[in-house]
Amino acid sequence: QLQLQESGPGLVKPSETLSLTCTVSGGSISSNSCYWGWFRQPPAKGLEWIASIYYSGSTYYNPALQSRVTISVDTSKNQFSLKLSSVTAADTAVYYCARALGGGWFPGDSWGQGTLVTVSS
Amino acid sequence: DIQMTQSPSTLSASVGDRVTITCRASQIISSWLAWYQQKPGKAPNLLIYKASSLESGVPSRFSGSGSGTEFTLTISSLQPDDFGTYYCQQYKSYSTFGGGTKVEIK
């Protein structure tokens, strides 16, 4: 059974870069038609898609965040990663990684449990 | 970008009730719409994709309909485990979510 697990610092200082990694187990990150993405959810608020990537390296970014976001994939480790630069308190959220089938911004059918990242000095 | 508007924002219903949640898109998205259920402290769970296709393992009491700009999620007979917040997501052009509908069991 496919499992995704987010990892990374739970506290990031304002103006610094948030870095998260998602480790995929129970399946290959290089599977055809599988896209890998990041979502976030500020406390008591709704969901936001951040970015997605295909194992070949094709990337898809939310235009609202594109200038600050980098997504990458490491097929040898079955991992993909997110970097979000120049963070502010507005970036405080639970960050989820997920698999999407068929397209870069298609629905996530398998999700990690989420990790809370707080931006504070 | 495409805006998604859900209604109602909250609803309270009894076990066995038929429940309907509506999602409207700010422009035509064909059938590129998904529905999720999210329980407190948990990741979203995909229920419906392509507006009306039931995700594997999801109970048949959940159904989706609509195309273009108006979509509906229906729970035919509300069960105690159906509490939570429901979100729609468009994936016609990038991806955006509705604001959510919180479902409470009376």
PDB file of C-alpha atoms in Angstrom:
ATOM      1  CA  GLN A   1       0.000   0.000   0.000  1.00  0.00           C
ATOM      2  CA  LEU A   2       1.327   3.389  -0.989  1.00  0.00           C
ATOM      3  CA  GLN A   3       2.445   5.577   1.896  1.00  0.00           C
ATOM      4  CA  LEU A   4       3.745   9.135   1.929  1.00  0.00           C
ATOM      5  CA  GLN A   5       5.539  10.759   4.840  1.00  0.00           C
ATOM      6  CA  GLU A   6       6.461  14.416   5.178  1.00  0.00           C
ATOM      7  CA  SER A   7       9.584  15.458   7.076  1.00  0.00           C
ATOM      8  CA  GLY A   8      11.300  18.727   7.868  1.00  0.00           C
ATOM      9  CA  PRO A   9      11.626  21.467  10.489  1.00  0.00           C
ATOM     10  CA  GLY A  10       8.473  22.387  12.355  1.00  0.00           C
ATOM     11  CA  LEU A  11       9.676  25.933  13.005  1.00  0.00           C
ATOM     12  CA  VAL A  12      11.099  28.357  10.470  1.00  0.00           C
ATOM     13  CA  LYS A  13      12.111  31.972  11.039  1.00  0.00           C
ATOM     14  CA  PRO A  14      10.585  34.789   9.001  1.00  0.00           C
ATOM     15  CA  SER A  15      12.453  35.571   5.758  1.00  0.00           C
ATOM     16  CA  GLU A  16      14.111  32.152   5.761  1.00  0.00           C
ATOM     17  CA  THR A  17      13.460  29.152   3.497  1.00  0.00           C
ATOM     18  CA  LEU A  18      11.057  26.368   4.411  1.00  0.00           C
ATOM     19  CA  SER A  19      12.291  22.953   3.277  1.00  0.00           C
ATOM     20  CA  LEU A  20      10.245  19.760   3.346  1.00  0.00           C
ATOM     21  CA  THR A  21      10.762  16.262   1.990  1.00  0.00           C
ATOM     22  CA  CYS A  22       8.180  13.610   1.188  1.00  0.00           C
ATOM     23  CA  THR A  23       9.288   9.977   1.265  1.00  0.00           C
ATOM     24  CA  VAL A  24       7.239   7.556  -0.785  1.00  0.00           C
ATOM     25  CA  SER A  25       7.036   3.896   0.211  1.00  0.00           C
ATOM     26  CA  GLY A  26       5.044   0.978  -1.114  1.00  0.00           C
ATOM     27  CA  GLY A  27       5.425   2.159  -4.685  1.00  0.00           C
ATOM     28  CA  SER A  28       7.820   3.796  -7.105  1.00  0.00           C
ATOM     29  CA  ILE A  29       7.962   7.539  -7.541  1.00  0.00           C
ATOM     30  CA  SER A  30       8.851   6.796 -11.173  1.00  0.00           C
ATOM     31  CA  SER A  31       5.541   5.110 -11.959  1.00  0.00           C
ATOM     32  CA  ASN A  32       3.871   6.228 -15.179  1.00  0.00           C
ATOM     33  CA  SER A  33       1.100   8.788 -14.808  1.00  0.00           C
ATOM     34  CA  CYS A  34       1.929   9.431 -11.136  1.00  0.00           C
ATOM     35  CA  TYR A  35       2.469  13.059 -10.243  1.00  0.00           C
ATOM     36  CA  TRP A  36       3.668  14.166  -6.832  1.00  0.00           C
ATOM     37  CA  GLY A  37       2.485  17.330  -5.193  1.00  0.00           C
ATOM     38  CA  TRP A  38       2.438  19.601  -2.194  1.00  0.00           C
ATOM     39  CA  PHE A  39      -0.597  21.174  -0.586  1.00  0.00           C
ATOM     40  CA  ARG A  40      -1.027  23.283   2.533  1.00  0.00           C
ATOM     41  CA  GLN A  41      -3.733  24.273   4.968  1.00  0.00           C
ATOM     42  CA  PRO A  42      -3.371  27.234   7.356  1.00  0.00           C
ATOM     43  CA  PRO A  43      -4.891  26.659  10.800  1.00  0.00           C
ATOM     44  CA  ALA A  44      -8.696  26.535  10.605  1.00  0.00           C
ATOM     45  CA  LYS A  45      -8.631  27.456   6.909  1.00  0.00           C
ATOM     46  CA  GLY A  46      -9.039  25.752   3.566  1.00  0.00           C
ATOM     47  CA  LEU A  47      -6.709  23.847   1.269  1.00  0.00           C
ATOM     48  CA  GLU A  48      -4.238  25.293  -1.228  1.00  0.00           C
ATOM     49  CA  TRP A  49      -2.293  23.498  -3.937  1.00  0.00           C
ATOM     50  CA  ILE A  50       1.355  24.595  -4.014  1.00  0.00           C
ATOM     51  CA  ALA A  51       3.200  22.623  -6.680  1.00  0.00           C
ATOM     52  CA  SER A  52       3.562  19.244  -8.374  1.00  0.00           C
ATOM     53  CA  ILE A  53       6.260  17.302 -10.190  1.00  0.00           C
ATOM     54  CA  TYR A  54       6.585  14.282 -12.476  1.00  0.00           C
ATOM     55  CA  TYR A  55       9.483  11.873 -12.041  1.00  0.00           C
ATOM     56  CA  SER A  56      10.964  13.110 -15.317  1.00  0.00           C
ATOM     57  CA  GLY A  57      11.354  16.539 -13.740  1.00  0.00           C
ATOM     58  CA  SER A  58       8.360  18.346 -15.273  1.00  0.00           C
ATOM     59  CA  THR A  59       7.095  20.858 -12.741  1.00  0.00           C
ATOM     60  CA  TYR A  60       3.792  22.642 -12.151  1.00  0.00           C
ATOM     61  CA  TYR A  61       3.458  25.645  -9.847  1.00  0.00           C
ATOM     62  CA  ASN A  62       0.625  27.629  -8.327  1.00  0.00           C
ATOM     63  CA  PRO A  63       1.011  31.021 -10.031  1.00  0.00           C
ATOM     64  CA  ALA A  64       0.376  32.798  -6.727  1.00  0.00           C
ATOM     65  CA  LEU A  65       3.407  31.125  -5.124  1.00  0.00           C
ATOM     66  CA  GLN A  66       5.608  30.388  -8.120  1.00  0.00           C
ATOM     67  CA  SER A  67       8.160  33.100  -7.436  1.00  0.00           C
ATOM     68  CA  ARG A  68       9.015  31.587  -4.041  1.00  0.00           C
ATOM     69  CA  VAL A  69       8.596  27.842  -4.648  1.00  0.00           C
ATOM     70  CA  THR A  70      10.898  25.124  -5.928  1.00  0.00           C
ATOM     71  CA  ILE A  71       9.861  21.479  -6.171  1.00  0.00           C
ATOM     72  CA  SER A  72      12.338  18.711  -6.964  1.00  0.00           C
ATOM     73  CA  VAL A  73      12.459  14.928  -7.163  1.00  0.00           C
ATOM     74  CA  ASP A  74      15.101  12.355  -6.221  1.00  0.00           C
ATOM     75  CA  THR A  75      14.131   9.081  -7.855  1.00  0.00           C
ATOM     76  CA  SER A  76      17.066   7.218  -6.296  1.00  0.00           C
ATOM     77  CA  LYS A  77      15.654   7.927  -2.845  1.00  0.00           C
ATOM     78  CA  ASN A  78      11.975   7.767  -3.857  1.00  0.00           C
ATOM     79  CA  GLN A  79      11.556  11.279  -2.493  1.00  0.00           C
ATOM     80  CA  PHE A  80      10.416  14.666  -3.619  1.00  0.00           C
ATOM     81  CA  SER A  81      10.986  17.985  -1.915  1.00  0.00           C
ATOM     82  CA  LEU A  82       9.595  21.481  -1.490  1.00  0.00           C
ATOM     83  CA  LYS A  83      11.409  24.735  -0.852  1.00  0.00           C
ATOM     84  CA  LEU A  84       9.496  27.917  -0.076  1.00  0.00           C
ATOM     85  CA  SER A  85      11.605  31.037   0.282  1.00  0.00           C
ATOM     86  CA  SER A  86      11.115  34.332   2.130  1.00  0.00           C
ATOM     87  CA  VAL A  87       8.493  32.898   4.453  1.00  0.00           C
ATOM     88  CA  THR A  88       6.201  35.004   6.598  1.00  0.00           C
ATOM     89  CA  ALA A  89       3.617  34.193   9.258  1.00  0.00           C
ATOM     90  CA  ALA A  90       1.099  33.718   6.435  1.00  0.00           C
ATOM     91  CA  ASP A  91       3.015  30.576   5.424  1.00  0.00           C
ATOM     92  CA  THR A  92       2.241  28.903   8.749  1.00  0.00           C
ATOM     93  CA  ALA A  93       0.230  25.820   7.820  1.00  0.00           C
ATOM     94  CA  VAL A  94      -0.025  22.063   7.793  1.00  0.00           C
ATOM     95  CA  TYR A  95       1.852  20.952   4.691  1.00  0.00           C
ATOM     96  CA  TYR A  96       0.742  17.771   2.938  1.00  0.00           C
ATOM     97  CA  CYS A  97       2.373  15.761   0.195  1.00  0.00           C
ATOM     98  CA  ALA A  98       0.181  13.689  -2.104  1.00  0.00           C
ATOM     99  CA  ARG A  99       0.085  11.599  -5.245  1.00  0.00           C
ATOM    100  CA  ALA A 100      -2.046  12.638  -8.196  1.00  0.00           C
ATOM    101  CA  LEU A 101      -2.882  10.368 -11.085  1.00  0.00           C
ATOM    102  CA  GLY A 102      -2.994  11.646 -14.637  1.00  0.00           C
ATOM    103  CA  GLY A 103      -1.889  15.240 -14.395  1.00  0.00           C
ATOM    104  CA  GLY A 104       0.171  17.809 -12.572  1.00  0.00           C
ATOM    105  CA  TRP A 105      -2.712  19.376 -10.715  1.00  0.00           C
ATOM    106  CA  PHE A 106      -5.107  16.446 -10.674  1.00  0.00           C
ATOM    107  CA  PRO A 107      -6.762  15.317  -7.407  1.00  0.00           C
ATOM    108  CA  GLY A 108      -4.643  13.692  -4.742  1.00  0.00           C
ATOM    109  CA  ASP A 109      -5.682  10.100  -4.220  1.00  0.00           C
ATOM    110  CA  SER A 110      -3.071   9.244  -1.615  1.00  0.00           C
ATOM    111  CA  TRP A 111      -1.846  11.700   1.030  1.00  0.00           C
ATOM    112  CA  GLY A 112       0.726  11.973   3.770  1.00  0.00           C
ATOM    113  CA  GLN A 113      -0.459  12.681   7.288  1.00  0.00           C
ATOM    114  CA  GLY A 114       0.716  16.286   7.111  1.00  0.00           C
ATOM    115  CA  THR A 115       3.299  18.270   9.030  1.00  0.00           C
ATOM    116  CA  LEU A 116       2.741  21.566  10.810  1.00  0.00           C
ATOM    117  CA  VAL A 117       5.221  24.283   9.935  1.00  0.00           C
ATOM    118  CA  THR A 118       5.147  27.412  12.044  1.00  0.00           C
ATOM    119  CA  VAL A 119       6.850  30.606  10.896  1.00  0.00           C
ATOM    120  CA  SER A 120       7.972  32.571  13.919  1.00  0.00           C
ATOM    121  CA  SER A 121      11.067  34.219  15.312  1.00  0.00           C
TER     122      SER A 121
ATOM    123  CA  ASP B   1      -7.560  32.131 -11.829  1.00  0.00           C
ATOM    124  CA  ILE B   2     -10.673  30.040 -11.256  1.00  0.00           C
ATOM    125  CA  GLN B   3     -12.577  30.717  -8.036  1.00  0.00           C
ATOM    126  CA  MET B   4     -14.635  27.987  -6.366  1.00  0.00           C
ATOM    127  CA  THR B   5     -17.594  28.839  -4.139  1.00  0.00           C
ATOM    128  CA  GLN B   6     -19.208  26.249  -1.897  1.00  0.00           C
ATOM    129  CA  SER B   7     -22.561  26.396  -0.149  1.00  0.00           C
ATOM    130  CA  PRO B   8     -23.636  26.090   2.529  1.00  0.00           C
ATOM    131  CA  SER B   9     -20.603  26.761   4.701  1.00  0.00           C
ATOM    132  CA  THR B  10     -22.067  24.607   7.471  1.00  0.00           C
ATOM    133  CA  LEU B  11     -24.962  22.206   7.717  1.00  0.00           C
ATOM    134  CA  SER B  12     -26.459  20.082  10.442  1.00  0.00           C
ATOM    135  CA  ALA B  13     -28.436  16.991   9.523  1.00  0.00           C
ATOM    136  CA  SER B  14     -29.742  13.804  11.076  1.00  0.00           C
ATOM    137  CA  VAL B  15     -28.640  10.252  10.400  1.00  0.00           C
ATOM    138  CA  GLY B  16     -30.522   9.002   7.368  1.00  0.00           C
ATOM    139  CA  ASP B  17     -31.043  12.455   5.832  1.00  0.00           C
ATOM    140  CA  ARG B  18     -30.215  13.205   2.218  1.00  0.00           C
ATOM    141  CA  VAL B  19     -27.527  15.888   2.150  1.00  0.00           C
ATOM    142  CA  THR B  20     -26.545  18.092  -0.784  1.00  0.00           C
ATOM    143  CA  ILE B  21     -23.526  20.381  -1.072  1.00  0.00           C
ATOM    144  CA  THR B  22     -23.089  22.767  -3.993  1.00  0.00           C
ATOM    145  CA  CYS B  23     -19.916  24.042  -5.636  1.00  0.00           C
ATOM    146  CA  ARG B  24     -19.834  26.787  -8.263  1.00  0.00           C
ATOM    147  CA  ALA B  25     -16.887  27.647 -10.473  1.00  0.00           C
ATOM    148  CA  SER B  26     -16.187  31.192 -11.688  1.00  0.00           C
ATOM    149  CA  GLN B  27     -15.702  29.858 -15.225  1.00  0.00           C
ATOM    150  CA  ILE B  28     -16.427  26.688 -17.152  1.00  0.00           C
ATOM    151  CA  ILE B  29     -14.369  23.740 -15.931  1.00  0.00           C
ATOM    152  CA  SER B  30     -16.142  20.976 -17.857  1.00  0.00           C
ATOM    153  CA  SER B  31     -16.079  17.981 -15.480  1.00  0.00           C
ATOM    154  CA  TRP B  32     -12.671  18.661 -13.956  1.00  0.00           C
ATOM    155  CA  LEU B  33     -13.941  18.645 -10.403  1.00  0.00           C
ATOM    156  CA  ALA B  34     -13.164  16.545  -7.352  1.00  0.00           C
ATOM    157  CA  TRP B  35     -14.694  16.230  -3.891  1.00  0.00           C
ATOM    158  CA  TYR B  36     -12.903  15.429  -0.640  1.00  0.00           C
ATOM    159  CA  GLN B  37     -13.892  14.692   2.928  1.00  0.00           C
ATOM    160  CA  GLN B  38     -11.587  15.872   5.696  1.00  0.00           C
ATOM    161  CA  LYS B  39     -11.862  14.994   9.354  1.00  0.00           C
ATOM    162  CA  PRO B  40     -10.186  17.057  12.110  1.00  0.00           C
ATOM    163  CA  GLY B  41      -6.438  16.522  12.247  1.00  0.00           C
ATOM    164  CA  LYS B  42      -6.440  14.257   9.181  1.00  0.00           C
ATOM    165  CA  ALA B  43      -5.495  14.586   5.543  1.00  0.00           C
ATOM    166  CA  PRO B  44      -8.246  15.015   2.949  1.00  0.00           C
ATOM    167  CA  ASN B  45      -9.781  11.847   1.539  1.00  0.00           C
ATOM    168  CA  LEU B  46     -10.725  11.786  -2.144  1.00  0.00           C
ATOM    169  CA  LEU B  47     -14.363  10.852  -2.695  1.00  0.00           C
ATOM    170  CA  ILE B  48     -15.245  11.854  -6.264  1.00  0.00           C
ATOM    171  CA  TYR B  49     -13.190  12.790  -9.333  1.00  0.00           C
ATOM    172  CA  LYS B  50     -14.179  13.910 -12.817  1.00  0.00           C
ATOM    173  CA  ALA B  51     -17.340  15.338 -11.222  1.00  0.00           C
ATOM    174  CA  SER B  52     -19.152  12.015 -10.883  1.00  0.00           C
ATOM    175  CA  SER B  53     -16.637   9.143 -10.707  1.00  0.00           C
ATOM    176  CA  LEU B  54     -16.556   7.418  -7.341  1.00  0.00           C
ATOM    177  CA  GLU B  55     -13.085   6.803  -5.958  1.00  0.00           C
ATOM    178  CA  SER B  56     -12.329   3.175  -5.162  1.00  0.00           C
ATOM    179  CA  GLY B  57     -13.382   2.194  -1.641  1.00  0.00           C
ATOM    180  CA  VAL B  58     -15.768   5.120  -1.156  1.00  0.00           C
ATOM    181  CA  PRO B  59     -19.289   4.129  -0.079  1.00  0.00           C
ATOM    182  CA  SER B  60     -21.936   4.300  -2.779  1.00  0.00           C
ATOM    183  CA  ARG B  61     -24.071   6.689  -0.717  1.00  0.00           C
ATOM    184  CA  PHE B  62     -21.722   9.408  -1.996  1.00  0.00           C
ATOM    185  CA  SER B  63     -22.396  10.706  -5.489  1.00  0.00           C
ATOM    186  CA  GLY B  64     -21.379  13.685  -7.576  1.00  0.00           C
ATOM    187  CA  SER B  65     -23.069  15.442 -10.458  1.00  0.00           C
ATOM    188  CA  GLY B  66     -22.802  18.525 -12.622  1.00  0.00           C
ATOM    189  CA  SER B  67     -20.670  19.986 -15.355  1.00  0.00           C
ATOM    190  CA  GLY B  68     -19.658  23.396 -16.593  1.00  0.00           C
ATOM    191  CA  THR B  69     -19.865  25.660 -13.559  1.00  0.00           C
ATOM    192  CA  GLU B  70     -22.359  24.009 -11.185  1.00  0.00           C
ATOM    193  CA  PHE B  71     -21.662  20.849  -9.247  1.00  0.00           C
ATOM    194  CA  THR B  72     -23.274  18.869  -6.453  1.00  0.00           C
ATOM    195  CA  LEU B  73     -22.105  16.324  -3.906  1.00  0.00           C
ATOM    196  CA  THR B  74     -24.922  14.218  -2.492  1.00  0.00           C
ATOM    197  CA  ILE B  75     -24.908  11.885   0.479  1.00  0.00           C
ATOM    198  CA  SER B  76     -28.001   9.767  -0.027  1.00  0.00           C
ATOM    199  CA  SER B  77     -28.378   8.646   3.592  1.00  0.00           C
ATOM    200  CA  LEU B  78     -26.172  10.438   6.095  1.00  0.00           C
ATOM    201  CA  GLN B  79     -24.222   8.144   8.423  1.00  0.00           C
ATOM    202  CA  PRO B  80     -22.537   9.003  11.749  1.00  0.00           C
ATOM    203  CA  ASP B  81     -19.081   8.640  10.166  1.00  0.00           C
ATOM    204  CA  ASP B  82     -19.874  11.273   7.528  1.00  0.00           C
ATOM    205  CA  PHE B  83     -19.133  14.232   9.803  1.00  0.00           C
ATOM    206  CA  GLY B  84     -16.276  16.462   8.703  1.00  0.00           C
ATOM    207  CA  THR B  85     -15.533  19.186   6.207  1.00  0.00           C
ATOM    208  CA  TYR B  86     -16.099  18.654   2.505  1.00  0.00           C
ATOM    209  CA  TYR B  87     -14.095  20.462  -0.165  1.00  0.00           C
ATOM    210  CA  CYS B  88     -14.466  20.739  -3.898  1.00  0.00           C
ATOM    211  CA  GLN B  89     -11.393  21.158  -6.107  1.00  0.00           C
ATOM    212  CA  GLN B  90     -11.216  22.261  -9.722  1.00  0.00           C
ATOM    213  CA  TYR B  91      -8.383  20.977 -11.868  1.00  0.00           C
ATOM    214  CA  LYS B  92      -9.226  22.451 -15.253  1.00  0.00           C
ATOM    215  CA  SER B  93      -6.581  25.145 -14.934  1.00  0.00           C
ATOM    216  CA  TYR B  94      -4.062  24.664 -12.180  1.00  0.00           C
ATOM    217  CA  SER B  95      -5.937  23.737  -9.012  1.00  0.00           C
ATOM    218  CA  THR B  96      -8.119  25.671  -6.598  1.00  0.00           C
ATOM    219  CA  PHE B  97     -10.356  24.590  -3.755  1.00  0.00           C
ATOM    220  CA  GLY B  98     -13.675  25.741  -2.447  1.00  0.00           C
ATOM    221  CA  GLY B  99     -13.903  27.173   1.047  1.00  0.00           C
ATOM    222  CA  GLY B 100     -15.369  24.004   2.534  1.00  0.00           C
ATOM    223  CA  THR B 101     -18.679  22.813   3.968  1.00  0.00           C
ATOM    224  CA  LYS B 102     -18.694  21.603   7.538  1.00  0.00           C
ATOM    225  CA  VAL B 103     -21.170  18.763   8.076  1.00  0.00           C
ATOM    226  CA  GLU B 104     -22.398  18.114  11.587  1.00  0.00           C
ATOM    227  CA  ILE B 105     -24.563  15.251  12.742  1.00  0.00           C
ATOM    228  CA  LYS B 106     -27.611  16.310  14.778  1.00  0.00           C
TER     229      LYS B 106
END
